[in-house]
Coordinates of C-alpha atoms in Angstrom, one line a residue:
M1 CA -80.8 20.1 -18.3
V2 CA -77.3 22.0 -17.7
L3 CA -77.4 25.2 -15.4
R4 CA -74.3 27.5 -15.6
G5 CA -72.3 25.1 -17.3
Y6 CA -73.3 22.0 -14.4
D7 CA -75.6 18.9 -15.2
R8 CA -77.9 18.8 -12.5
I9 CA -78.2 14.9 -12.3
E10 CA -74.8 15.0 -11.9
V11 CA -74.7 17.5 -9.2
D12 CA -77.5 15.8 -7.6
E13 CA -75.7 12.4 -7.6
Y14 CA -72.6 14.0 -6.2
I15 CA -74.8 15.5 -3.3
A16 CA -76.7 12.4 -2.8
A17 CA -73.1 10.4 -2.5
V18 CA -71.8 13.1 -0.3
L19 CA -74.9 13.2 2.1
E20 CA -75.0 9.1 2.1
E21 CA -71.3 9.2 3.2
N22 CA -72.0 11.8 6.0
A23 CA -74.6 9.5 7.2
A24 CA -72.4 6.4 7.3
L25 CA -70.0 8.3 9.3
R26 CA -72.2 9.7 11.8
R27 CA -73.7 6.2 12.0
E28 CA -70.0 4.9 12.6
L29 CA -69.7 7.8 15.2
D30 CA -72.9 6.7 17.2
A31 CA -71.8 3.2 17.3
R32 CA -68.4 4.3 18.8
A33 CA -70.0 6.6 21.1
A34 CA -72.4 3.7 22.2
A35 CA -69.5 1.1 22.7
R36 CA -67.8 3.6 25.2
P37 CA -70.9 4.5 27.7
E38 CA -68.2 6.0 30.3
R39 CA -67.5 9.1 27.8
R40 CA -70.2 11.8 27.8
P41 CA -70.9 12.8 24.1
E42 CA -69.7 16.2 23.1
P43 CA -72.3 18.8 22.8
A44 CA -71.7 19.7 19.1
A45 CA -71.9 15.5 18.3
A46 CA -75.2 15.7 20.2
A47 CA -76.7 18.7 18.3
S48 CA -75.4 17.3 14.9
P49 CA -78.5 17.0 12.8
T50 CA -79.0 13.5 11.0
P51 CA -79.2 13.6 7.5
Q52 CA -81.9 15.6 5.9
H53 CA -83.8 14.9 3.1
Y54 CA -84.9 18.2 1.2
G55 CA -88.5 18.7 0.9
V56 CA -90.5 21.9 -0.2
D57 CA -90.2 23.6 3.4
T58 CA -86.3 23.5 3.3
P59 CA -84.9 26.6 4.3
A60 CA -82.8 28.6 1.6
E61 CA -79.4 27.8 3.1
D62 CA -80.2 24.0 3.1
S63 CA -81.5 24.1 -0.3
F64 CA -79.9 22.8 -3.5
G65 CA -80.0 25.7 -5.5
F66 CA -78.2 27.5 -2.6
R67 CA -75.5 24.8 -2.1
A68 CA -75.1 24.7 -6.1
E69 CA -74.9 28.5 -6.1
K70 CA -72.2 28.0 -3.3
L71 CA -70.5 25.4 -5.6
L72 CA -70.4 27.8 -8.5
R73 CA -69.1 30.6 -6.4
L74 CA -66.5 28.3 -5.4
A75 CA -65.7 27.1 -8.9
E76 CA -65.7 30.9 -10.7
R77 CA -63.3 32.0 -7.6
E78 CA -60.9 28.9 -8.5
S79 CA -61.2 29.5 -12.2
A80 CA -60.4 33.6 -11.2
E81 CA -57.2 32.2 -9.4
M82 CA -56.4 30.1 -12.2
R83 CA -56.9 32.8 -14.8
T84 CA -54.6 35.1 -12.1
R85 CA -52.0 32.7 -12.0
A86 CA -52.0 31.8 -15.6
T87 CA -51.5 35.7 -16.4
R88 CA -48.7 36.0 -13.9
D89 CA -47.1 33.1 -15.5
A90 CA -47.4 34.7 -19.1
E91 CA -46.4 38.1 -17.7
A92 CA -43.2 36.1 -16.2
A93 CA -42.4 34.4 -19.3
E94 CA -42.7 37.5 -21.4
A95 CA -40.4 39.2 -19.2
A96 CA -37.9 36.4 -19.4
A97 CA -38.1 36.5 -23.0
R98 CA -37.6 40.6 -23.3
R99 CA -34.5 39.7 -20.7
R100 CA -33.1 37.0 -23.4
S101 CA -33.7 39.7 -26.3
E102 CA -32.3 42.3 -24.3
E103 CA -29.1 40.4 -23.9
Q104 CA -28.7 38.8 -27.2
L105 CA -29.2 42.3 -28.5
R106 CA -26.2 43.5 -26.3
A107 CA -24.1 40.8 -27.5
A108 CA -25.2 41.9 -31.0
E109 CA -23.9 45.4 -30.4
K110 CA -20.9 44.0 -28.8
E111 CA -20.0 42.2 -31.6
A112 CA -20.6 44.6 -34.2
E113 CA -18.8 47.1 -32.0
R114 CA -15.6 44.8 -32.0
I115 CA -16.1 44.2 -35.7
R116 CA -16.3 47.8 -36.3
S117 CA -13.1 48.7 -34.2
S118 CA -11.2 45.8 -35.8
A119 CA -12.3 47.0 -39.4
S120 CA -11.4 50.6 -38.2
Q121 CA -7.9 49.2 -37.0
E122 CA -7.3 47.4 -40.4
A123 CA -8.2 50.7 -42.4
L124 CA -5.7 52.5 -40.5
K125 CA -3.2 49.9 -41.0
V126 CA -3.8 50.0 -44.7
K127 CA -3.9 53.8 -44.8
K128 CA -0.6 53.9 -43.2
Q129 CA 1.0 51.2 -45.7
V130 CA -0.4 53.5 -48.4
T131 CA 1.0 56.8 -47.4
Q132 CA 4.4 54.8 -46.9
E133 CA 4.2 53.7 -50.2
M134 CA 2.9 56.9 -51.7
S135 CA 5.7 58.8 -50.1
R136 CA 8.4 56.4 -51.4
L137 CA 6.9 56.4 -55.0
A138 CA 6.9 60.1 -54.8
N139 CA 10.7 59.8 -53.4
L140 CA 11.2 57.6 -56.3
H141 CA 9.4 59.9 -58.7
R142 CA 11.8 63.1 -57.4
S143 CA 15.1 61.0 -57.6
T144 CA 14.0 59.9 -61.2
K145 CA 13.1 63.1 -62.2
G146 CA 16.4 64.7 -60.7
E147 CA 18.4 61.9 -62.5
I148 CA 17.1 62.9 -65.8
R149 CA 17.6 66.5 -65.3
R150 CA 21.2 65.4 -64.4
L151 CA 21.4 63.6 -67.6
A152 CA 19.8 66.2 -69.7
Q153 CA 22.4 68.6 -68.3
V154 CA 25.4 66.4 -69.2
L155 CA 23.8 65.6 -72.6
N156 CA 23.1 69.7 -73.3
A157 CA 26.8 70.2 -72.0
E158 CA 28.1 67.5 -74.4
L159 CA 26.0 69.2 -77.5
Q160 CA 27.1 72.5 -76.3
R161 CA 30.8 71.5 -76.8
P162 CA 32.5 72.2 -80.1
D163 CA 33.5 69.4 -82.2
P164 CA 36.7 67.9 -82.3
E165 CA 39.1 68.8 -85.4
G166 CA 38.9 67.0 -88.4
F167 CA 35.3 65.8 -87.7
T168 CA 32.3 67.3 -89.5
D169 CA 28.8 66.7 -89.5
D170 CA 29.3 64.8 -92.6
D171 CA 31.7 62.5 -91.2
S172 CA 29.6 61.8 -88.2
A173 CA 26.6 61.0 -90.7
R174 CA 28.5 58.3 -92.5
S175 CA 29.6 56.8 -89.3
E176 CA 26.5 56.7 -88.0
T177 CA 25.3 54.9 -91.4
D178 CA 28.1 52.5 -91.2
P179 CA 30.1 52.2 -88.2
G180 CA 32.4 50.0 -89.4
K181 CA 34.0 51.9 -92.1
P182 CA 36.2 54.6 -91.3
A183 CA 35.7 58.0 -92.7
S184 CA 37.5 59.3 -95.6
N185 CA 38.1 62.9 -96.8

């Protein structure tokens, strides 16, 4: 039969072994004291009880149940201390994990900021290059347009000039069709 997790037979055997060991130590102490008669026995040794066998009339403090209850309380106290230690260890592990995750988060945020900054700088560089290229193309466009206007003015001026003498529109048409033949009148 088991009471509160303890086997009575096991507890009885343990207590009997402890009592037997206690009795053996007392016998050894008595033997040593007898070997030295010049020393007076100490008052505590003289008053110490001999091994007891528990009977029905044993006081409650000396009973098996009382001692078992004391052992049970001691075991409960030790288990509570172990739970407390385990809780402290778990909280410490959780705090350490939290610190590590916060450090990793900060490192990731720094890396993201570095990448963002690098991308921003690259974008500004590309934007500056595009702006310069657009400016160059705009200048080229303006100069080309100006050149076309100048050529158009030269052509218009040439078209406004009178034809040279002896050269008619019919002659110019013939010369355009066969440039190798001289124009005939």
